Amino acid sequence: MPWIHHRLHPVLVRIFLRLGLSKTLKEERVFSPGERVDHVVLATRGVTARAIGSTKGDSPAIALSTPGHLAAGNLNFFS
């Protein structure tokens, strides 16, 4: 079951691009369950996917992030 969030507001995207750190991940980069992700991540190219609703990564639901969407860290940042 895919889950796609709204695009980030253009003002927030500009702030991310101006103040944030840009990194390029290798294709098919997989973060292991329990691996620390302590940054808010904005997807600027490609597609990211992550298991949601489970701390072990065994959930049938995934969150998809395309360019302009938050890819990770939003739950930590906004809570």
Coordinates of C-alpha atoms in Angstrom, one line a residue:
M1 CA 0.0 0.0 0.0
P2 CA 1.8 3.2 -1.1
W3 CA 1.5 6.5 0.7
I4 CA 2.4 9.8 -1.0
H5 CA 2.6 13.1 0.9
H6 CA 2.0 16.6 -0.3
R7 CA 4.8 18.5 -1.9
L8 CA 6.7 20.8 0.5
H9 CA 5.8 24.5 0.2
P10 CA 8.1 26.3 -2.3
V11 CA 9.3 28.7 0.5
L12 CA 10.5 25.7 2.6
V13 CA 12.1 24.1 -0.4
R14 CA 14.1 27.3 -1.0
I15 CA 15.2 27.3 2.6
F16 CA 16.3 23.7 2.4
L17 CA 18.3 24.3 -0.8
R18 CA 19.9 27.5 0.5
L19 CA 20.8 26.4 4.0
G20 CA 20.9 22.6 3.8
L21 CA 23.7 20.2 3.0
S22 CA 23.5 18.5 -0.4
K23 CA 24.3 14.7 -0.6
T24 CA 24.0 12.2 -3.4
L25 CA 23.2 8.7 -2.4
K26 CA 24.1 5.7 -4.5
E27 CA 21.3 4.0 -6.4
E28 CA 19.4 1.4 -4.3
R29 CA 21.0 2.7 -1.0
V30 CA 19.3 0.9 1.8
F31 CA 19.2 2.0 5.4
S32 CA 19.1 -0.9 7.8
P33 CA 16.4 -1.1 10.5
G34 CA 17.7 0.7 13.5
E35 CA 20.2 2.8 11.5
R36 CA 20.2 6.4 12.8
V37 CA 18.7 9.0 10.5
D38 CA 19.0 12.3 12.3
H39 CA 18.4 14.8 9.5
V40 CA 15.4 16.0 7.7
V41 CA 15.8 14.9 4.1
L42 CA 14.3 16.6 1.1
A43 CA 14.2 14.5 -2.1
T44 CA 15.5 16.6 -5.1
R45 CA 15.9 13.8 -7.7
G46 CA 14.6 10.2 -8.1
V47 CA 12.3 8.4 -5.8
T48 CA 12.7 7.2 -2.2
A49 CA 10.6 4.7 -0.3
R50 CA 10.5 3.6 3.3
A51 CA 8.5 1.2 5.4
I52 CA 6.1 2.9 7.7
G53 CA 4.1 1.7 10.7
S54 CA 6.8 -0.7 12.0
T55 CA 10.1 -0.3 13.9
K56 CA 11.4 -3.5 12.3
G57 CA 10.7 -2.6 8.6
D58 CA 8.3 -5.5 8.2
S59 CA 5.2 -3.3 7.4
P60 CA 3.3 -3.8 4.2
A61 CA 2.9 0.0 3.9
I62 CA 5.5 2.2 2.3
A63 CA 5.9 6.0 2.0
L64 CA 7.1 7.2 -1.4
S65 CA 8.9 10.5 -1.8
T66 CA 9.5 12.1 -5.2
P67 CA 11.3 15.4 -5.8
G68 CA 9.9 18.2 -3.6
H69 CA 8.8 15.8 -0.8
L70 CA 10.4 15.0 2.6
A71 CA 12.1 11.6 2.4
A72 CA 13.1 11.1 6.0
G73 CA 13.4 12.8 9.4
N74 CA 10.1 14.6 9.3
L75 CA 8.6 12.5 12.2
N76 CA 11.6 13.3 14.4
F77 CA 11.7 17.0 13.4
F78 CA 8.0 17.8 13.8
S79 CA 7.3 15.8 17.0

